[in-house]
Coordinates of C-alpha atoms in Angstrom, one line a residue:
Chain A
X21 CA -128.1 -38.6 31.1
X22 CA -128.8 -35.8 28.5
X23 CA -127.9 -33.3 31.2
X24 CA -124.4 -34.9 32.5
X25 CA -123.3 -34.7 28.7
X26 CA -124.3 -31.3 28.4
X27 CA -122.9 -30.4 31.8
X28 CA -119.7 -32.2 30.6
X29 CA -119.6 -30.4 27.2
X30 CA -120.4 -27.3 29.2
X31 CA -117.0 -27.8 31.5
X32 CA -115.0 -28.9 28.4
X33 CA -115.9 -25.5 26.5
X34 CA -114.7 -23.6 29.6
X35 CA -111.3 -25.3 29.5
X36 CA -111.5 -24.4 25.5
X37 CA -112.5 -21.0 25.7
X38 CA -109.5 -20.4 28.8
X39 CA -107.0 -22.0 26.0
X40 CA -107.1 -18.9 23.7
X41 CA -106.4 -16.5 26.9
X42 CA -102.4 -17.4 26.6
X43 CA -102.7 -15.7 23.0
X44 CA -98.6 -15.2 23.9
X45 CA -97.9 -18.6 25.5
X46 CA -99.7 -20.3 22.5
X47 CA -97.7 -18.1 20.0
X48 CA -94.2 -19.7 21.5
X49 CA -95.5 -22.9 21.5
X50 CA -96.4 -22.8 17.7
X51 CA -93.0 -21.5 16.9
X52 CA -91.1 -23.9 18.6
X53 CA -92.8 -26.5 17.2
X54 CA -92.3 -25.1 14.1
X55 CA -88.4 -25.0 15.0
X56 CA -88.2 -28.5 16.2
X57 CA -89.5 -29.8 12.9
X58 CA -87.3 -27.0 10.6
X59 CA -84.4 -26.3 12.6
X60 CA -83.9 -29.1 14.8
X61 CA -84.5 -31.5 11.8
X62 CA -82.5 -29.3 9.5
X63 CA -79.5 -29.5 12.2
X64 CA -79.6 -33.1 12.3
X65 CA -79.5 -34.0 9.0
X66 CA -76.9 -32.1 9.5
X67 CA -75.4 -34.2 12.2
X68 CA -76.9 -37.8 11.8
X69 CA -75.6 -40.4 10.1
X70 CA -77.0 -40.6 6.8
X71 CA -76.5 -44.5 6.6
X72 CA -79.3 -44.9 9.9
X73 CA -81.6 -42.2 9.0
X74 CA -81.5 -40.6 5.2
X75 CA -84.3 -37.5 5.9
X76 CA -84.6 -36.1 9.5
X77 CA -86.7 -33.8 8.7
X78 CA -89.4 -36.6 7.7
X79 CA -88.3 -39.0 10.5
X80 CA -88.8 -36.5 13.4
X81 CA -92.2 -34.9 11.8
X82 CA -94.4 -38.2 13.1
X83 CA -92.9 -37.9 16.3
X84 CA -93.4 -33.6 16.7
X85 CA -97.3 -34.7 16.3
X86 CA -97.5 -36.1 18.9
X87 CA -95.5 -33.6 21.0
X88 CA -97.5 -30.5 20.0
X89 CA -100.5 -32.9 21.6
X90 CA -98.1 -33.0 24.6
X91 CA -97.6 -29.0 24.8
X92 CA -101.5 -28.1 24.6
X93 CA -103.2 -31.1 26.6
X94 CA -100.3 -30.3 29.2
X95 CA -101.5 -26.6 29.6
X96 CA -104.8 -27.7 31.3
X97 CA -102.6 -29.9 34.2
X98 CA -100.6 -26.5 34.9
X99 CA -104.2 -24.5 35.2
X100 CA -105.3 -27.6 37.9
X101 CA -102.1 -26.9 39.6
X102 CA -103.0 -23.5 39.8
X103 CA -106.3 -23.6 40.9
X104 CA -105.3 -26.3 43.6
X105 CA -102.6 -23.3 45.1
X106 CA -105.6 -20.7 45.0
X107 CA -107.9 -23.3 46.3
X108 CA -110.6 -22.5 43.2
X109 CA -111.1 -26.6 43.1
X110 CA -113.7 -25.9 46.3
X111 CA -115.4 -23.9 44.0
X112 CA -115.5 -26.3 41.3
X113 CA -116.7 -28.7 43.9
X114 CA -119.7 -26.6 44.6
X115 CA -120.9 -26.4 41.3
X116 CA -124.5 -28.3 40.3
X117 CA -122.6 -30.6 38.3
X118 CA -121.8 -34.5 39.4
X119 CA -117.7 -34.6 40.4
X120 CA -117.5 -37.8 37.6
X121 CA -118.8 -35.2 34.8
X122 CA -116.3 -32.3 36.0
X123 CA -113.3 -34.5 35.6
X124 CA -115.1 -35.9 32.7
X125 CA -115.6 -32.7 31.4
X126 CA -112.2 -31.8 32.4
X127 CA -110.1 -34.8 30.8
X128 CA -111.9 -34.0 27.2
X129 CA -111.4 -30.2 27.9
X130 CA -107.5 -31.1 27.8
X131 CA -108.2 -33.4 24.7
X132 CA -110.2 -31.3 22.6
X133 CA -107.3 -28.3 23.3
X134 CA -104.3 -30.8 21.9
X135 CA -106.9 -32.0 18.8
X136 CA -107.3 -27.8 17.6
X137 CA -103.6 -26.9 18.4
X138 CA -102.5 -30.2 16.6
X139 CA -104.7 -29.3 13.5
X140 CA -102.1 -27.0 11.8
X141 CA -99.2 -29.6 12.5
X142 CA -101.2 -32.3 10.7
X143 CA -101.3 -29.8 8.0
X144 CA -97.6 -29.3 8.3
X145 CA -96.8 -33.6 7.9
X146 CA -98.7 -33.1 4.5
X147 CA -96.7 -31.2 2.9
X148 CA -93.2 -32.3 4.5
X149 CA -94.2 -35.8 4.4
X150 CA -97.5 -36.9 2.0
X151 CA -101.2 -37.2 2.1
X152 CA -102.4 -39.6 4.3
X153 CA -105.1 -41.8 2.4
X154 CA -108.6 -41.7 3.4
X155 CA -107.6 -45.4 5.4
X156 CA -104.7 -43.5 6.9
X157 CA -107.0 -40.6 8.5
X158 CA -109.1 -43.3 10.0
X159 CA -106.3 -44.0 11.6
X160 CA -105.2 -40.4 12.0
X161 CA -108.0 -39.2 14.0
X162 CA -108.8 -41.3 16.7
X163 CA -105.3 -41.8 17.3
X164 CA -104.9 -38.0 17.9
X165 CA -107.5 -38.3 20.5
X166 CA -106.1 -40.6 21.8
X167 CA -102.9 -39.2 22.4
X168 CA -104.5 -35.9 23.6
X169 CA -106.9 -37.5 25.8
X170 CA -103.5 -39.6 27.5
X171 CA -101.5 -36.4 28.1
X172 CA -104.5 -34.6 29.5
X173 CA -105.0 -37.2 31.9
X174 CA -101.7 -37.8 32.9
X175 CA -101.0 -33.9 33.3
X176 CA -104.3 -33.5 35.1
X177 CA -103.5 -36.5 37.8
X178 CA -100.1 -35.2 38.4
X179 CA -100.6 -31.6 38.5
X180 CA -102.8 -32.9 41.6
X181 CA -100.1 -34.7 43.4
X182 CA -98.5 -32.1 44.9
X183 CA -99.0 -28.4 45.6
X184 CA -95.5 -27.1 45.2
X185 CA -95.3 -25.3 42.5
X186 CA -91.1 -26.2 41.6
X187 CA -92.5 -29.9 42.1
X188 CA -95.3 -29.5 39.7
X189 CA -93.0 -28.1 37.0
X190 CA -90.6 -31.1 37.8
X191 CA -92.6 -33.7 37.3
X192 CA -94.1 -31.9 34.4
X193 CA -90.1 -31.9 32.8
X194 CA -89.8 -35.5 33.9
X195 CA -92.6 -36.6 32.8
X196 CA -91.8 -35.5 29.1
X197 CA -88.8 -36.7 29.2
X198 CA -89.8 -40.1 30.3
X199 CA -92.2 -40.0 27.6
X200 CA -90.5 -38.7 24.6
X201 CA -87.1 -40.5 24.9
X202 CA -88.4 -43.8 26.5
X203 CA -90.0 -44.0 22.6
X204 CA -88.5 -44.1 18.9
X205 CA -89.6 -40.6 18.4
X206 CA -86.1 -39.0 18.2
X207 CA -84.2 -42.1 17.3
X208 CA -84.8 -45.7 16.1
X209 CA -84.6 -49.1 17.9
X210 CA -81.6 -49.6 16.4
X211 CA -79.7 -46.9 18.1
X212 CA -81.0 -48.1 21.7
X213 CA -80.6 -51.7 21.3
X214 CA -76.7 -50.3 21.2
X215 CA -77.2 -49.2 24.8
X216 CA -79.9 -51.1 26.1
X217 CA -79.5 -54.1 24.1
X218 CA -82.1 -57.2 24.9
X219 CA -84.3 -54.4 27.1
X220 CA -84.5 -52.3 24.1
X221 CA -88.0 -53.8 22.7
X222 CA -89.7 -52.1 25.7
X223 CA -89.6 -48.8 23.6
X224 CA -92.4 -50.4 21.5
X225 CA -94.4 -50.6 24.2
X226 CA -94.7 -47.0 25.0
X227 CA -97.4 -44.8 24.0
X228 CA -95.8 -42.5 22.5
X229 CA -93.9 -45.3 20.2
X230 CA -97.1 -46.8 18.7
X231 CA -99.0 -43.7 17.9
X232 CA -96.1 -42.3 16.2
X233 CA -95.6 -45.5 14.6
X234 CA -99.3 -45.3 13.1
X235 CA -98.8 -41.3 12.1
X236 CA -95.7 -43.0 10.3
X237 CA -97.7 -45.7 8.8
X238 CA -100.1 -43.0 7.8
X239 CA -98.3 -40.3 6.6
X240 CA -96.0 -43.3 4.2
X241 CA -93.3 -43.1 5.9
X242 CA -93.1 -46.6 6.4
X243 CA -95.5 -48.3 5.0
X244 CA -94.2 -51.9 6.7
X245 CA -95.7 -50.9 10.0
X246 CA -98.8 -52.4 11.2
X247 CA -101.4 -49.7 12.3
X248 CA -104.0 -52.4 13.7
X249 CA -101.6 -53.5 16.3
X250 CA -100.4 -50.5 17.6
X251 CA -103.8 -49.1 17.5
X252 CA -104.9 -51.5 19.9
X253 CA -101.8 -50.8 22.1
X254 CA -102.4 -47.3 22.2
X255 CA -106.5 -47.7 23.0
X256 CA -105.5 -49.9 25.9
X257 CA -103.3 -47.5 27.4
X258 CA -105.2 -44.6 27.0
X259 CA -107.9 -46.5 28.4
X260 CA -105.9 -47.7 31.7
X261 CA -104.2 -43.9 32.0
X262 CA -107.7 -42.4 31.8
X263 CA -109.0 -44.4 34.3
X264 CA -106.2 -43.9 36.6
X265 CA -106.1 -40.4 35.9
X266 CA -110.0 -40.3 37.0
X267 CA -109.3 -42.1 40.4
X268 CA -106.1 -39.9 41.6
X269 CA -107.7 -36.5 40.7
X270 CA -111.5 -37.8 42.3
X271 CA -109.4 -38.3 45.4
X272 CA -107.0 -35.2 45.1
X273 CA -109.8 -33.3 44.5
X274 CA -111.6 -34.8 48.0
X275 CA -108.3 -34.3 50.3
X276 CA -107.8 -31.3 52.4
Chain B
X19 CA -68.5 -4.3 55.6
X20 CA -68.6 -7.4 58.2
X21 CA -72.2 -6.5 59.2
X22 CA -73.0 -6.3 55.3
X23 CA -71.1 -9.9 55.1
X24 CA -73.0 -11.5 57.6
X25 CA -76.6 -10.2 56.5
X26 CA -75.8 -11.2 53.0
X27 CA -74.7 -14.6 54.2
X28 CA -78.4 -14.6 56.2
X29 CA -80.2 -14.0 53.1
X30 CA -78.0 -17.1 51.4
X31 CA -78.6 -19.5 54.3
X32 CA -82.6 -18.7 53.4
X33 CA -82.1 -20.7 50.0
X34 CA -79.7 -23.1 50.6
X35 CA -82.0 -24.0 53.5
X36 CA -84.9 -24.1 51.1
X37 CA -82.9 -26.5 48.9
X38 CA -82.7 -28.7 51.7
X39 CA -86.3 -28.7 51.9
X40 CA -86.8 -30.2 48.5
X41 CA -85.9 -33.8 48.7
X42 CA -88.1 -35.0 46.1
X43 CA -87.1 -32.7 43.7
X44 CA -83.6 -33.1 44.2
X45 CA -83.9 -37.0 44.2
X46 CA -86.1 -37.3 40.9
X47 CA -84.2 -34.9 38.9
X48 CA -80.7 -36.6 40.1
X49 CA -81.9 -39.7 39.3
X50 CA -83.2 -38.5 35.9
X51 CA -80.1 -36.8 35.0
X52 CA -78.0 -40.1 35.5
X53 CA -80.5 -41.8 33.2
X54 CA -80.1 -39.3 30.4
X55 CA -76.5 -38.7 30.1
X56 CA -76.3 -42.7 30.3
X57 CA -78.8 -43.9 28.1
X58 CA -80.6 -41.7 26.3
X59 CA -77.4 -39.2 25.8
X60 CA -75.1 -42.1 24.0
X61 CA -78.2 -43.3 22.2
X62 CA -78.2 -39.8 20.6
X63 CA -74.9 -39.8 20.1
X64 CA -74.6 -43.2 18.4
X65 CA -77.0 -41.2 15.9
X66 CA -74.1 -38.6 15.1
X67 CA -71.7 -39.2 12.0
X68 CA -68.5 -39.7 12.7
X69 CA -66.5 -36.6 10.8
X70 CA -68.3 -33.6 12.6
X71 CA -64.9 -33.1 14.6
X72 CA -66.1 -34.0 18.1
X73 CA -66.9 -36.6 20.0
X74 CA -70.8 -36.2 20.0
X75 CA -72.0 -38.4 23.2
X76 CA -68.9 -36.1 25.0
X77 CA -70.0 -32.5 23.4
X78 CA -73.7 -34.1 24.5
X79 CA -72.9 -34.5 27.9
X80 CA -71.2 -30.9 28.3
X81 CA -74.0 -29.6 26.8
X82 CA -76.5 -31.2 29.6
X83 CA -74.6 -29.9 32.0
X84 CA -75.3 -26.6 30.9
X85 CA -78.3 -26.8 30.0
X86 CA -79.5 -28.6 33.6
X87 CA -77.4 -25.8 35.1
X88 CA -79.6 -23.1 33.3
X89 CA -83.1 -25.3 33.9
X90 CA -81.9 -25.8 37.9
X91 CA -81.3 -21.5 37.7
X92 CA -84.7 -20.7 35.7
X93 CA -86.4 -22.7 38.4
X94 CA -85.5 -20.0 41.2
X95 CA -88.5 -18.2 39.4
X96 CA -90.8 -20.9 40.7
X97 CA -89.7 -20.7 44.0
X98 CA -89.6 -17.1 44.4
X99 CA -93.0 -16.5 42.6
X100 CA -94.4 -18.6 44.7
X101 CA -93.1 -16.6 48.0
X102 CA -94.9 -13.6 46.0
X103 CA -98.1 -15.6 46.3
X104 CA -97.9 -16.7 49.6
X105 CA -96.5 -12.8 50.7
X106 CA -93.1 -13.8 52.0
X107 CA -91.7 -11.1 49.7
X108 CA -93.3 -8.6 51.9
X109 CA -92.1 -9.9 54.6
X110 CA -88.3 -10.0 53.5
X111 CA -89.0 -6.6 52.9
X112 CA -90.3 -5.7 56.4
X113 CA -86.6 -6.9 57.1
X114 CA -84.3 -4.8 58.8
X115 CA -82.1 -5.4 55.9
X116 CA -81.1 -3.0 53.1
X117 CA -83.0 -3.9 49.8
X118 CA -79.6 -4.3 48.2
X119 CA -78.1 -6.9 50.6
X120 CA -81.3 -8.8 50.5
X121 CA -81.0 -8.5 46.4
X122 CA -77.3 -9.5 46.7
X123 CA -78.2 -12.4 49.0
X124 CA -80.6 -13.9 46.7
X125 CA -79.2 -13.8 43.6
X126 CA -76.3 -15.5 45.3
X127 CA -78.5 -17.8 47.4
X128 CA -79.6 -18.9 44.3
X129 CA -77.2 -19.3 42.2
X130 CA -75.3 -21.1 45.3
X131 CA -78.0 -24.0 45.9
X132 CA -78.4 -23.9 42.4
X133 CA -74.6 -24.6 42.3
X134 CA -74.6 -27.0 45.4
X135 CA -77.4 -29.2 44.1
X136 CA -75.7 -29.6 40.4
X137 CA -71.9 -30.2 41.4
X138 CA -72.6 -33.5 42.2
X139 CA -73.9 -34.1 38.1
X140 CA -70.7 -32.4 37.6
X141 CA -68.7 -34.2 38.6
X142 CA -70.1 -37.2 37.0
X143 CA -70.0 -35.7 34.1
X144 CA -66.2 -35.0 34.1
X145 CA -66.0 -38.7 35.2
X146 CA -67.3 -39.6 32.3
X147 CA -65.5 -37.5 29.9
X148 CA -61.8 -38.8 31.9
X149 CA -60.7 -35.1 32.8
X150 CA -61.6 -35.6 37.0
X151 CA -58.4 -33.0 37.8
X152 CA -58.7 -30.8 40.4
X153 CA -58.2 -27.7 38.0
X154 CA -60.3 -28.3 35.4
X155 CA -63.4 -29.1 38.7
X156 CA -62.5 -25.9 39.9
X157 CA -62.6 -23.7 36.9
X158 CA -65.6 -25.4 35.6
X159 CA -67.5 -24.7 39.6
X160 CA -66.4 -21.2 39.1
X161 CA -67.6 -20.4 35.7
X162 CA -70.7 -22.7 36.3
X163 CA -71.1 -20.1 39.8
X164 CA -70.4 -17.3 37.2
X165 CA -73.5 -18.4 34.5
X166 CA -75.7 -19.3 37.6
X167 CA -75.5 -16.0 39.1
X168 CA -76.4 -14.2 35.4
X169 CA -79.4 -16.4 35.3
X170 CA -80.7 -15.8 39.0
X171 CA -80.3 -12.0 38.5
X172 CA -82.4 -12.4 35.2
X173 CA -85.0 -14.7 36.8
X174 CA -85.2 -12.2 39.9
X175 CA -85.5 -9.0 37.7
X176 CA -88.9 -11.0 35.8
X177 CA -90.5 -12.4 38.8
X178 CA -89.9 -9.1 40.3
X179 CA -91.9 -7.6 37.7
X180 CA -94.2 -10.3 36.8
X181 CA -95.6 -11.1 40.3
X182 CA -97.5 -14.0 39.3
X183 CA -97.1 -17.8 39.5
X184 CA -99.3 -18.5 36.6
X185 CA -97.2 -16.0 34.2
X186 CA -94.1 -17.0 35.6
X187 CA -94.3 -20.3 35.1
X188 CA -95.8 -19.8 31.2
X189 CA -93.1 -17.1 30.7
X190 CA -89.8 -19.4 32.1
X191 CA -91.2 -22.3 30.3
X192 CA -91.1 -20.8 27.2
X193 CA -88.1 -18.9 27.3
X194 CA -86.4 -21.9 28.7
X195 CA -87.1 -23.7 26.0
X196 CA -86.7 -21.4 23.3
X197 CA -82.9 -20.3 24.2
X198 CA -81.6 -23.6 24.8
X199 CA -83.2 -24.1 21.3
X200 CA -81.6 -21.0 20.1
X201 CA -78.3 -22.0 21.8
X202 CA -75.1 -24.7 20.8
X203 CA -76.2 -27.2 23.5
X204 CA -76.5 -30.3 21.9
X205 CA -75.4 -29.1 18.0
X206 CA -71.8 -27.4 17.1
X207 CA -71.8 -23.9 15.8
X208 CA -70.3 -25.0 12.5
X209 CA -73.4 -26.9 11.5
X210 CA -75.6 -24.1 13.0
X211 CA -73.8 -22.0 10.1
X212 CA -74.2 -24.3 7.7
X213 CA -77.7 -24.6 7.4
X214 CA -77.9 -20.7 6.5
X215 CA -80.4 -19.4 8.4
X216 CA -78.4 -15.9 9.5
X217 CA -80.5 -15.4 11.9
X218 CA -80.6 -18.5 14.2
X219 CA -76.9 -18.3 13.8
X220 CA -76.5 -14.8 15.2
X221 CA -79.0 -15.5 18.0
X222 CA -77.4 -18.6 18.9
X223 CA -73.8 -16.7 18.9
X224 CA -75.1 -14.2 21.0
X225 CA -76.9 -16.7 23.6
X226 CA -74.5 -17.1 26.9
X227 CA -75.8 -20.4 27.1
X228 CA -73.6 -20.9 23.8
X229 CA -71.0 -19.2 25.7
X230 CA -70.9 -21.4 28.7
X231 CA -71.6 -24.7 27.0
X232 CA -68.5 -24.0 24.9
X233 CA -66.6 -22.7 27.1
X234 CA -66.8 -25.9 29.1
X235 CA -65.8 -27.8 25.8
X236 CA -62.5 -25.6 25.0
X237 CA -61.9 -26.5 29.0
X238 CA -62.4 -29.7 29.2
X239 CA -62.7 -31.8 25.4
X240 CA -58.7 -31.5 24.2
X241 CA -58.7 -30.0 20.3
X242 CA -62.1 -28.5 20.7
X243 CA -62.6 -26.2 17.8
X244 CA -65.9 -26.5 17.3
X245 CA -66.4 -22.5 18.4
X246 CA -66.2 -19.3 17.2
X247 CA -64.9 -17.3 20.3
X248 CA -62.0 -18.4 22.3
X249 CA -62.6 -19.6 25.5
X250 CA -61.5 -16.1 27.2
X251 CA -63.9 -14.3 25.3
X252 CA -66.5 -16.3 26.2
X253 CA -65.5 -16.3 30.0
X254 CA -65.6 -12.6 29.7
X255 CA -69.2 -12.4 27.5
X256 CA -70.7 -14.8 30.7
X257 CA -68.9 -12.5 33.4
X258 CA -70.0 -9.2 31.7
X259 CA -73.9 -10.2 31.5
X260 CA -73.8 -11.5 35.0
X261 CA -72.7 -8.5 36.4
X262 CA -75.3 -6.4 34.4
X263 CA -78.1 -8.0 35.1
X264 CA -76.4 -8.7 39.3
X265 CA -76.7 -4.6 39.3
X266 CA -79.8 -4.2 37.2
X267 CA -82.0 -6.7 39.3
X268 CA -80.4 -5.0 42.4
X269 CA -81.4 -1.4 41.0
X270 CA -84.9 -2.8 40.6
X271 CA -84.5 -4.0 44.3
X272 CA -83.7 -1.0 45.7
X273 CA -85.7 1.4 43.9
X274 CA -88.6 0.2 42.4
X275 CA -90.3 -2.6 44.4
X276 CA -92.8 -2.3 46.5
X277 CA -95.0 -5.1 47.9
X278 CA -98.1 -3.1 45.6
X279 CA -96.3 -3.5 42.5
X280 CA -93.4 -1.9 40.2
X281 CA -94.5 1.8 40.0

């Protein structure tokens, strides 16, 4: 038992250490982020209407945590993808270490990479938004992981779906996309209950929706929210896209 | 010159035959774009106040447009970095075609199936602003054939030098992102200016995805004037970088590749 963990901890540091090799890569990531809070918010308070959201700025800074956990736990499913192309997963598969702790290993790898790139954002939300109490980082933290560990897994199983590269990058697009606008990240329920109307509640059943609903709760935002509930959400669908994730690269990882 | 023709048409035929190939791609990304310009696009727009001087959910949907038309371009680099791994490259250059014509043939190869696979999202787009006329489709094909080609030659020119899926796809990624950020997509230059940053103003002015998107506008939303170039100008800024970068990415074609690397 003692040796699986330390094999897994042992694949999950490799995935870390390979994080810091895209010094460049990482260095546009940061700045974007750093532009969708500033500039992007700064525009739309420039554009939105006042009356449905008074700050931006504050109401897209929630939501931009959980996309920088997007951007770094999505790195690892592109570096899968690649080693699929140039076959380095039959090296993988040869190592002294039990398949369940490599993807083990792997999925945290992914996690741990969107909890240290997140760290400087969560700085960030302090000082646009407020201090989280110590309740509110209870809630902070795990949540976090829990996000990274989702987009890890979900990048890691579809990066193994296909070996086309154009594909890879598609789904990768799509899949953010599905995620980030099927959620009240960018806009609230109000705004697509216009469009959608009685199928707009399935927003707050997304992922996406209820942790940036608890980083709202957390960072006072809005305080009306209730952090249990969507805490409990977001463990059950981390738990059911881990577990997926698991299955579909155990048997990607098998096929020829 | 009808021997040139027909070689360069060859070379086309390769990528519009590889955009035939990819079904799923076209199908998911199709299906997507219909899903965003009708939901999540008016949601957006419902956001927008009402005295910015545009329709938002129809300077929205321009702005996909040109934005998917960029994406659908940028992704060439995925395609053609990936012929560099499997070393198809070197065999397009064991062709007994000159290095020009076969730089000619895929920049336009490109930028055709490129063209070919987003006309359709055009045209639902124009369907949905109300201006479905027969010039305004054909002017908006030719300048969107105009941007495409710009973008191809760029994207050739990096992959050309990069020679590696794994950078490629880090490098397109980011700059894809970053110049529709840097760009009037999906906010007017006005309120670009207004929040007094000079220098995300500047780049934005000087980014031909500005150009394009607005272009499109001037064309096709009546009493646009949300711009600060008139449409000719910007016409001319989109022609002027696709042609430089058409004879630069040939240049590098003829005289600097070779299957070992850029000397």
């Amino acid at each position: 038992m003692r040796a699986e963990v330390l094999n897994i901890l042992l694949i999950a540091r490799r995935d870390l250490a390979r994080f810091w090799r895209y010094k460049y890569w990482l260095a546009g990531q940061v700045a974007m982020n750093l532009a969708d809070i500033l500039i992007f918010g700064l525009i739309f308070n420039g554009v939105v209407n006042r009356q449905l959201i008074p700050d931006y700025v504050r109401f897209v800074t929630p939501g931009i945590l959980c996309l920088s956990l997007f951007i770094s736990s999505f790195s690892i499913g592109r570096e899968v993808g690649v080693e699929l192309r140039r076959e380095v997963t039959h090296y993988l598969l040869t190592l002294p270490v039990r398949r369940e702790s490599l993807i083990i290993g792997r999925l945290l790898g992914g996690a741990l990479r969107g909890l240290m790139y997140q760290a400087g954002f969560l700085l960030f939300a302090t000082i646009i938004l407020t201090v989280p109490t110590p309740r509110g980082w209870a809630y902070i933290l795990p949540t976090s992981f829990l996000v990274a560990l989702t987009m890890s897994s979900i990048s890691i199983s579809l990066s193994t779906v296909t070996r086309d590269f154009n594909l890879q990058a598609t789904i990768r697009s799509l899949t953010y996309y599905m995620l980030f606008f099927v959620s009240n990240i960018f806009y609230p329920q109000a705004v697509i209950a216009l469009r959608l109307g009685p199928l707009a509640p399935i927003v707050n059943y997304s992922p996406l929706t209820m942790a940036t609903n608890i980083y709202r709760w957390a960072f006072q935002y809005d305080v009306s929210i209730d952090p249990l509930y969507n805490f409990i959400g977001l463990t059950l669908w981390s738990a059911i896209i881990a577990i997926l994730a698991y299955r579909l690269y155990i048997r990607n990882l098998l096929r020829d | 010159m009808l021997e040139v023709a027909r070689n360069v048409l060859r070379v086309v035929e390769w990528d519009l035959m590889k955009l035939r190939r990819q079904k799923a791609f076209i199908a998911m990304r199709t299906a997507w774009f219909v899903i965003q310009s009708l939901v999540f696009g008016y949601a957006i727009s419902r956001l927008a106040r009402p005295d910015i001087g545009v329709d938002y959910y129809n300077f929205y949907l321009l702005g996909l447009y040109s934005a998917l038309l960029y994406s659908a371009s940028i992704a060439r680099a995925y395609v053609i970095a990936d012929e560099f791994d499997d070393g198809i490259i070197d065999y397009h250059l064991s062709l007994p075609v000159k290095r020009s014509i076969l730089a000619i043939g895929r920049v336009l190869g490109g930028s055709i199936s490129t063209l070919a696979f987003t006309i359709p999202m055009m045209m639902f787009i124009l369907l949905l602003i109300g201006r479905i006329d027969l010039p305004s489709l054909l002017i908006s094909v030719a300048s969107a054939f105009a941007f495409s080609t710009g973008v191809v030659s760029f994207v050739v020119l990096v992959v050309m030098k990069l020679k590696s899926t794994d950078t490629t796809d880090i490098f397109f990624g980011t700059i894809d992102a970053i110049l529709v950020r840097l760009s009037s997509i999906f906010y007017p230059l006005p309120i670009i200016k207004a929040i007094g940053i000079e220098a995300y103003y500047y780049s934005a002015l000087m980014n031909p995805l500005t150009h394009f998107a607005d272009f499109l506008r001037a064309l096709l939303i009546p009493g646009y004037t949300l711009t600060q170039f008139s449409p000719v100008e910007s016409l001319f800024y989109v022609l002027g970088l696709s042609l430089g970068l058409l004879v630069v990415a040939i240049e590098l074609f003829e005289k600097k590749l070779e299957a070992g690397g850029v000397k």
